[in-house]
mmCIF file of C-alpha atoms in Angstrom:
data_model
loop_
_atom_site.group_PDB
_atom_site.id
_atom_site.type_symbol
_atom_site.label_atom_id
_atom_site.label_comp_id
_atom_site.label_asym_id
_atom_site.label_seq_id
_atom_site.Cartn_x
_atom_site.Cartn_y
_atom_site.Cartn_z
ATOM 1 C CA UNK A 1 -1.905 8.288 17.619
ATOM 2 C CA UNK A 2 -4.864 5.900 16.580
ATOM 3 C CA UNK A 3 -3.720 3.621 13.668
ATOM 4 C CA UNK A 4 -5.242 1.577 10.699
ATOM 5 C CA UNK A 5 -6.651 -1.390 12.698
ATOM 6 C CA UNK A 6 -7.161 -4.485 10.626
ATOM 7 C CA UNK A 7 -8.491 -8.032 11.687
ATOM 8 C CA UNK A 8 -7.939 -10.377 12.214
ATOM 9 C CA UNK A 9 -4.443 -10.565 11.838
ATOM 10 C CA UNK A 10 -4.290 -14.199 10.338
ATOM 11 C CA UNK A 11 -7.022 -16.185 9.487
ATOM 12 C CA UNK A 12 -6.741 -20.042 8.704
ATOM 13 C CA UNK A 13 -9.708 -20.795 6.106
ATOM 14 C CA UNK A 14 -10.268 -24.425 3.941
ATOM 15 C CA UNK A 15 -10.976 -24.393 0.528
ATOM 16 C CA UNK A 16 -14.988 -23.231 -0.288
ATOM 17 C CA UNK A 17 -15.672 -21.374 3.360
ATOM 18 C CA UNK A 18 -15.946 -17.833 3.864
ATOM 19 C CA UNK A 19 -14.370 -15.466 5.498
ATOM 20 C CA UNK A 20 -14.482 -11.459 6.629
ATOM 21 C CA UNK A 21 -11.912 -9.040 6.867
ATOM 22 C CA UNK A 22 -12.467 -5.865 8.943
ATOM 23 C CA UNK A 23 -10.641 -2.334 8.834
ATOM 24 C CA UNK A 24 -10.931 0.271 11.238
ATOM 25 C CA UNK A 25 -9.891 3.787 9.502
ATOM 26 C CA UNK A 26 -7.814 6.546 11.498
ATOM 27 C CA UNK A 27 -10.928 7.984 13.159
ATOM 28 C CA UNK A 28 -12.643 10.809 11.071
ATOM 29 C CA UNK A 29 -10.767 9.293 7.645
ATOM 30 C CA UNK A 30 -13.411 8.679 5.646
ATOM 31 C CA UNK A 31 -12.492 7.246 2.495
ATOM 32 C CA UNK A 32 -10.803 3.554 2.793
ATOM 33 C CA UNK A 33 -8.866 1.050 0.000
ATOM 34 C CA UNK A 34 -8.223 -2.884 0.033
ATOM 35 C CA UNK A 35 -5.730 -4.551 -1.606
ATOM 36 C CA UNK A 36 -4.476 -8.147 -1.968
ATOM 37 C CA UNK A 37 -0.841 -8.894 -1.511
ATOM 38 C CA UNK A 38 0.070 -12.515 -3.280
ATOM 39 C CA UNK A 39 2.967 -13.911 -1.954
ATOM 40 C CA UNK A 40 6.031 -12.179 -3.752
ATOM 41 C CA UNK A 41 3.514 -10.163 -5.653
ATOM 42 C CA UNK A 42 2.746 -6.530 -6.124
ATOM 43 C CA UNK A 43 -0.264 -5.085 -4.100
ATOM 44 C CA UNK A 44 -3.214 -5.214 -6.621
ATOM 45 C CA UNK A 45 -6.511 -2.841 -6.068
ATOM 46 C CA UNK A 46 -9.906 -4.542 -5.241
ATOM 47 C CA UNK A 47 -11.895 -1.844 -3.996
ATOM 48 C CA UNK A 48 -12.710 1.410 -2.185
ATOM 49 C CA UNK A 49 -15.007 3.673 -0.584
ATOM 50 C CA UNK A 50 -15.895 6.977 -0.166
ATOM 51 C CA UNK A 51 -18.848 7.940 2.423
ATOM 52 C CA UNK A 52 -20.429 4.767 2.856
ATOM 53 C CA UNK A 53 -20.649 4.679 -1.221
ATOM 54 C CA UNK A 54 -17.866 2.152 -3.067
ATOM 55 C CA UNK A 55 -16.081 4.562 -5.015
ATOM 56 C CA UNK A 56 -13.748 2.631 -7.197
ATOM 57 C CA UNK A 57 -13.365 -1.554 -8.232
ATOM 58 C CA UNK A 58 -10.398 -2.841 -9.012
ATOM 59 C CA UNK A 59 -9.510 -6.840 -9.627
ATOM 60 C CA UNK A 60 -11.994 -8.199 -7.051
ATOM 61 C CA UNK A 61 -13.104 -11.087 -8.054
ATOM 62 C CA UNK A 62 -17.404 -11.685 -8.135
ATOM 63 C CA UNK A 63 -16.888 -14.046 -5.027
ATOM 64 C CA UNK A 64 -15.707 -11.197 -3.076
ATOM 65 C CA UNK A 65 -17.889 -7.784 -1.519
ATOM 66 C CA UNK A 66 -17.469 -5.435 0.702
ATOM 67 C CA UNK A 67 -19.290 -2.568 2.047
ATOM 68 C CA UNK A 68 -18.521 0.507 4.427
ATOM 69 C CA UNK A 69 -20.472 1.108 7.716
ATOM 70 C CA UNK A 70 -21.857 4.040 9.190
ATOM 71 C CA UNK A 71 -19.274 4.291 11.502
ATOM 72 C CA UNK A 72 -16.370 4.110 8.381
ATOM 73 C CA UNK A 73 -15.128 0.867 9.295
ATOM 74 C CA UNK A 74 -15.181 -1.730 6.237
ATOM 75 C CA UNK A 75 -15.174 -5.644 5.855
ATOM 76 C CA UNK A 76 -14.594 -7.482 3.316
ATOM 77 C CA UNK A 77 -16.459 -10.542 2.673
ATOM 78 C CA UNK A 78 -14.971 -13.547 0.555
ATOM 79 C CA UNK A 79 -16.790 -16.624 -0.367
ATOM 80 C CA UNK A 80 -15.943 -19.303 -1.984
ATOM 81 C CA UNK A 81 -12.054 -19.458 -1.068
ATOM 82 C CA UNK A 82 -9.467 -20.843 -3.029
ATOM 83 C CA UNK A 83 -5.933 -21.636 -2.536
ATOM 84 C CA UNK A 84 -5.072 -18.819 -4.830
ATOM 85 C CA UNK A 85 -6.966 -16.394 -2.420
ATOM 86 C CA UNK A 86 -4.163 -16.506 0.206
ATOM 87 C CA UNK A 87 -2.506 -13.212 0.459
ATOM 88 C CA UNK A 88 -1.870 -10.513 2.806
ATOM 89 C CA UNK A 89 -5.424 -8.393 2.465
ATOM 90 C CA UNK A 90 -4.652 -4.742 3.539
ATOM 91 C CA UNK A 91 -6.599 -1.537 3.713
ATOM 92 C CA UNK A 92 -5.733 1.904 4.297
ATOM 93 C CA UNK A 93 -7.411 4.790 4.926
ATOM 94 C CA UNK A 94 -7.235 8.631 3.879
ATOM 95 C CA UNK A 95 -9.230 11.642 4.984
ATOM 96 C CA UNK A 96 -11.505 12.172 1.505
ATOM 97 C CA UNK A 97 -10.630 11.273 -2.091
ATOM 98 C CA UNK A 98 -8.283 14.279 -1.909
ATOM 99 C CA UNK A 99 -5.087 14.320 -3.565
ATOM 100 C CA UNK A 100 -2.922 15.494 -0.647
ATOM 101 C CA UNK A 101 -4.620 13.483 1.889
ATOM 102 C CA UNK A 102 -1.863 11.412 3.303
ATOM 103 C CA UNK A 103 -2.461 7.055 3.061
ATOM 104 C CA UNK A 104 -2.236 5.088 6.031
ATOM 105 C CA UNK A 105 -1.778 1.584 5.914
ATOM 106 C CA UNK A 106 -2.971 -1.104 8.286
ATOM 107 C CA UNK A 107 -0.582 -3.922 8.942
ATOM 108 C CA UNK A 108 -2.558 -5.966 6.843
ATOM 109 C CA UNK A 109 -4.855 -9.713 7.717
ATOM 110 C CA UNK A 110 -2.694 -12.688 6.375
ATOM 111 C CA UNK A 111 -5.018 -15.222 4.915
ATOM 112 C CA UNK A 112 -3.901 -18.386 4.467
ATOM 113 C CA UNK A 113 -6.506 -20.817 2.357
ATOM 114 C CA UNK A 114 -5.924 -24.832 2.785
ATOM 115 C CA UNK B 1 5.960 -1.795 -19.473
ATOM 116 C CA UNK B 2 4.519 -1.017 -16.390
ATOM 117 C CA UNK B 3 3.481 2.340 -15.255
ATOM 118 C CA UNK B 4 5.635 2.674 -12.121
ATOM 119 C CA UNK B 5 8.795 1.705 -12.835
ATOM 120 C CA UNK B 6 11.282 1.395 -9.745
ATOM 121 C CA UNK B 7 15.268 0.225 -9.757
ATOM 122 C CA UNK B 8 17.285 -1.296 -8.522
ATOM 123 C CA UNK B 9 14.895 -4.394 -7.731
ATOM 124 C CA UNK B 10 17.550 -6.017 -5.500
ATOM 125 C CA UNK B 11 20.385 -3.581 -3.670
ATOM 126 C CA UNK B 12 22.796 -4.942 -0.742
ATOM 127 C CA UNK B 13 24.865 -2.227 0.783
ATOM 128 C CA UNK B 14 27.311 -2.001 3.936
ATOM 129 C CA UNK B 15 25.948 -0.621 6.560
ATOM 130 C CA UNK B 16 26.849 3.235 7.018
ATOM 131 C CA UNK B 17 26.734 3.748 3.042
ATOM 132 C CA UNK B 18 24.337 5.701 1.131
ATOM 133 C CA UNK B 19 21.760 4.241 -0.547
ATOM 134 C CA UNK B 20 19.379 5.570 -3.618
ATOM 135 C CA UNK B 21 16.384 4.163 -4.916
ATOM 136 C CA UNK B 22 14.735 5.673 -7.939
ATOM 137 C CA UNK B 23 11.650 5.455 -9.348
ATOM 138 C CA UNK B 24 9.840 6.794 -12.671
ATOM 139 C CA UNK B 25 6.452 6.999 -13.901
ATOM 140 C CA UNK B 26 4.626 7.266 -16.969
ATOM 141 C CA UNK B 27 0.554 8.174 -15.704
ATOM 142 C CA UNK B 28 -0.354 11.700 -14.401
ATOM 143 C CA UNK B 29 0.045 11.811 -10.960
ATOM 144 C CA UNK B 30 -1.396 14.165 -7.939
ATOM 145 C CA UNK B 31 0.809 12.554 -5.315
ATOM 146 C CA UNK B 32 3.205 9.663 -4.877
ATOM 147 C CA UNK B 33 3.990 7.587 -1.775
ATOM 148 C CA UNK B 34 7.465 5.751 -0.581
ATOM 149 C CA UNK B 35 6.561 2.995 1.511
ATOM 150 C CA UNK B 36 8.364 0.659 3.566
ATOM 151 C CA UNK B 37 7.071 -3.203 3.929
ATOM 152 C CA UNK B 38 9.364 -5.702 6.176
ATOM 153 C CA UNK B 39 9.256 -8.879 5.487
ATOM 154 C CA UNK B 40 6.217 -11.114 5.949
ATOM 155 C CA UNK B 41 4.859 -7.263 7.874
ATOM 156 C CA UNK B 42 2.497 -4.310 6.593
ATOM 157 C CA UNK B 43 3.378 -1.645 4.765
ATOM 158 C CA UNK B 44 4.064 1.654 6.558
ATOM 159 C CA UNK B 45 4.131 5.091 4.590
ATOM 160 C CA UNK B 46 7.028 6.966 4.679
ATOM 161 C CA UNK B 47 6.408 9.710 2.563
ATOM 162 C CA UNK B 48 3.904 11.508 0.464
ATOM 163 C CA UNK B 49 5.249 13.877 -1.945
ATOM 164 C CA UNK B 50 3.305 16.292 -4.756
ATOM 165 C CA UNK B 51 6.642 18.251 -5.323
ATOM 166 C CA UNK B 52 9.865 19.123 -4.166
ATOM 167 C CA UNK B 53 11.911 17.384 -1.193
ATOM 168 C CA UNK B 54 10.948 16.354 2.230
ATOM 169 C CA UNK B 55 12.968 14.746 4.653
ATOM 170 C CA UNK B 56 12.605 12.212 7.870
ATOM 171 C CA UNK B 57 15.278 11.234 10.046
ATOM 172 C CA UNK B 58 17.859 9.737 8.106
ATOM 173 C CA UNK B 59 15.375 9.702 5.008
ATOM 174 C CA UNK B 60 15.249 12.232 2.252
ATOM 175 C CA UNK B 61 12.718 11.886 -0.808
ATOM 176 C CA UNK B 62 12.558 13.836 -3.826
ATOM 177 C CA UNK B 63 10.237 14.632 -6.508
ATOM 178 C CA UNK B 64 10.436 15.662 -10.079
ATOM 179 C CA UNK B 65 7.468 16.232 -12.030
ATOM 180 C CA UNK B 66 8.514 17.769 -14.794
ATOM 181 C CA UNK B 67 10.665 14.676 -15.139
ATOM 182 C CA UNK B 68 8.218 12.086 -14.025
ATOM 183 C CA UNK B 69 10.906 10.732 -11.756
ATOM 184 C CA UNK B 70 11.301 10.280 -7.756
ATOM 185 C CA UNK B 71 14.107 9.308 -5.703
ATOM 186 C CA UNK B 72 14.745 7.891 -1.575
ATOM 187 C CA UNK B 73 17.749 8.771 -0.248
ATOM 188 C CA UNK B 74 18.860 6.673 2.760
ATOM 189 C CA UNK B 75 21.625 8.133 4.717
ATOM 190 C CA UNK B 76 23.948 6.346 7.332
ATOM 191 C CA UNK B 77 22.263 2.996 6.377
ATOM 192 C CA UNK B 78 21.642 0.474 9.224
ATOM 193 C CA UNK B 79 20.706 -3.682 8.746
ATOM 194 C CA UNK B 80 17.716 -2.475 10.212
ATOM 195 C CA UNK B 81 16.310 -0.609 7.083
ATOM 196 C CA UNK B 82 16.825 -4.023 5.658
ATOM 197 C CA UNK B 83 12.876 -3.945 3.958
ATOM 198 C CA UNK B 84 11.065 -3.835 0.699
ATOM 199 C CA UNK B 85 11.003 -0.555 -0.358
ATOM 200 C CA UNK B 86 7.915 0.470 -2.637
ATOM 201 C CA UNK B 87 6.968 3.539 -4.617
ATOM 202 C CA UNK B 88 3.067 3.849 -5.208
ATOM 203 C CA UNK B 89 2.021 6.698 -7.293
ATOM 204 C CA UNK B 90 -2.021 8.152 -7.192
ATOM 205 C CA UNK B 91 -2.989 8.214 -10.459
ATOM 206 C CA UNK B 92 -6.162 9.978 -12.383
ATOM 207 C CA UNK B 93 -7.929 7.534 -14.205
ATOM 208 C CA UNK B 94 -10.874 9.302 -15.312
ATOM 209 C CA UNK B 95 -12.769 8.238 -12.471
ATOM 210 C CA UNK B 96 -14.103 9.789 -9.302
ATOM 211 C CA UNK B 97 -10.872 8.848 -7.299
ATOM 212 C CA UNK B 98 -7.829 8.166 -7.218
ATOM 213 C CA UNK B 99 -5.915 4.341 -7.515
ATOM 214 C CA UNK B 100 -2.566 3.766 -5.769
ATOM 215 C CA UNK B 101 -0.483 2.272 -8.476
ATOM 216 C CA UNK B 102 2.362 0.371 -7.046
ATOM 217 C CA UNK B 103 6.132 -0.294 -8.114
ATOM 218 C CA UNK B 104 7.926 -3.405 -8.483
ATOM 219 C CA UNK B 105 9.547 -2.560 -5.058
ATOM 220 C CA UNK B 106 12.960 -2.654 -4.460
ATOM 221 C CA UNK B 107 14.407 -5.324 -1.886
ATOM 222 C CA UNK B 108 17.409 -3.389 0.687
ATOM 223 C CA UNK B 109 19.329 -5.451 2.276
ATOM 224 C CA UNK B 110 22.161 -3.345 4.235
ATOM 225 C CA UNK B 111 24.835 -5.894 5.967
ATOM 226 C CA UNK B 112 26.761 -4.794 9.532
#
């Protein structure tokens, strides 16, 4: 069965660049999450959408946005990097905001910010 | 105090023993999720419970939420379910939807 796809898997960035994440949903799931794993840290919310529309914010930071596409796929655009911005970045992906919609996580993009 | 509350945050067992890992909450929940990260890896769900008991394999979670409290049972443990495992509850928060709300996690590391 068809997974959360997430690239890319690692991504090498210097200090002030940008970079974008992408997340494929489990087709037909239309309601997607990221969060930001620091290393040895708890996963913290930044976002999520429902329907093309962002649904919720969490602790992203104003250098960071992200949208969802027609299609339900989602990136997530950071500017500006800093060293504290490397983390594991995953998303997952439900089928509406419903409350017995099961999650599914992708593995996850490791950043890494020099 | 934080609202998901897991323990124990480090547990080493022998392989073949059986291992608990508990977790309580203090936020209203509609669901809460057991999840599985390996070192350095992604996180893969486990189980999503709103009540009651399922079971996986050699994996059994419960739910009590009258009691605010969950528990994964591993029986027969192997080195390989050597992992971080993490409770995530889905909170109301007086929004539209719901946030994931993770635990501490708890680190397993099960020796041969």
């Amino acid at each position: 069965a068809a997974g959360v796809i997430q690239s890319p898997r690692h991504l090498i960035k210097e200090k002030r660049e940008t970079a974008t994440l992408k997340c494929y949903p489990i087709p037909r799931h239309d309601t997607v999450y990221w969060y930001q794993q620091g290393p040895g840290q708890d996963p913290q919310f930044l976002i999520s959408f429902y329907e093309k529309m962002q649904s919720d914010k969490g602790s992203i930071p104003d250098r960071f946005s992200a949208q969802q596409f027609s299609d339900y796929h989602s990136e997530l655009n950071m500017s500006s990097l800093e060293l504290g911005d490397s983390a594991l970045y995953f998303c997952a992906s439900s089928l509406s905001q419903g409350t017995h919609s099961p999650l599914h996580f992708g593995n996850g993009t490791r950043l890494t910010v020099t | 105090k934080n609202e998901v509350e897991q323990s124990p945050q480090n547990l080493t067992a022998q392989e073949g023993e059986f291992i608990t890992i508990n977790c309580s909450y203090s936020v209203g929940i509609s669901a809460l999720h057991w999840l599985q990260q390996h070192p350095g890896g992604g996180i893969v769900s486990l189980f999503m419970l709103s009540s009651g008991k399922k079971k996986h394999g050699r994996l059994i979670a419960t739910i009590n939420i009258q009691e605010k409290h969950s528990s994964l049972h591993i029986t027969a443990s192997h080195p390989r379910d050597s992992a971080v495992y993490i409770c995530a509850v889905l909170g109301y928060f007086g929004g539209a939807t719901n946030k994931l709300i993770f635990g501490t996690g708890t680190l397993l590391a099960v020796q041969p």
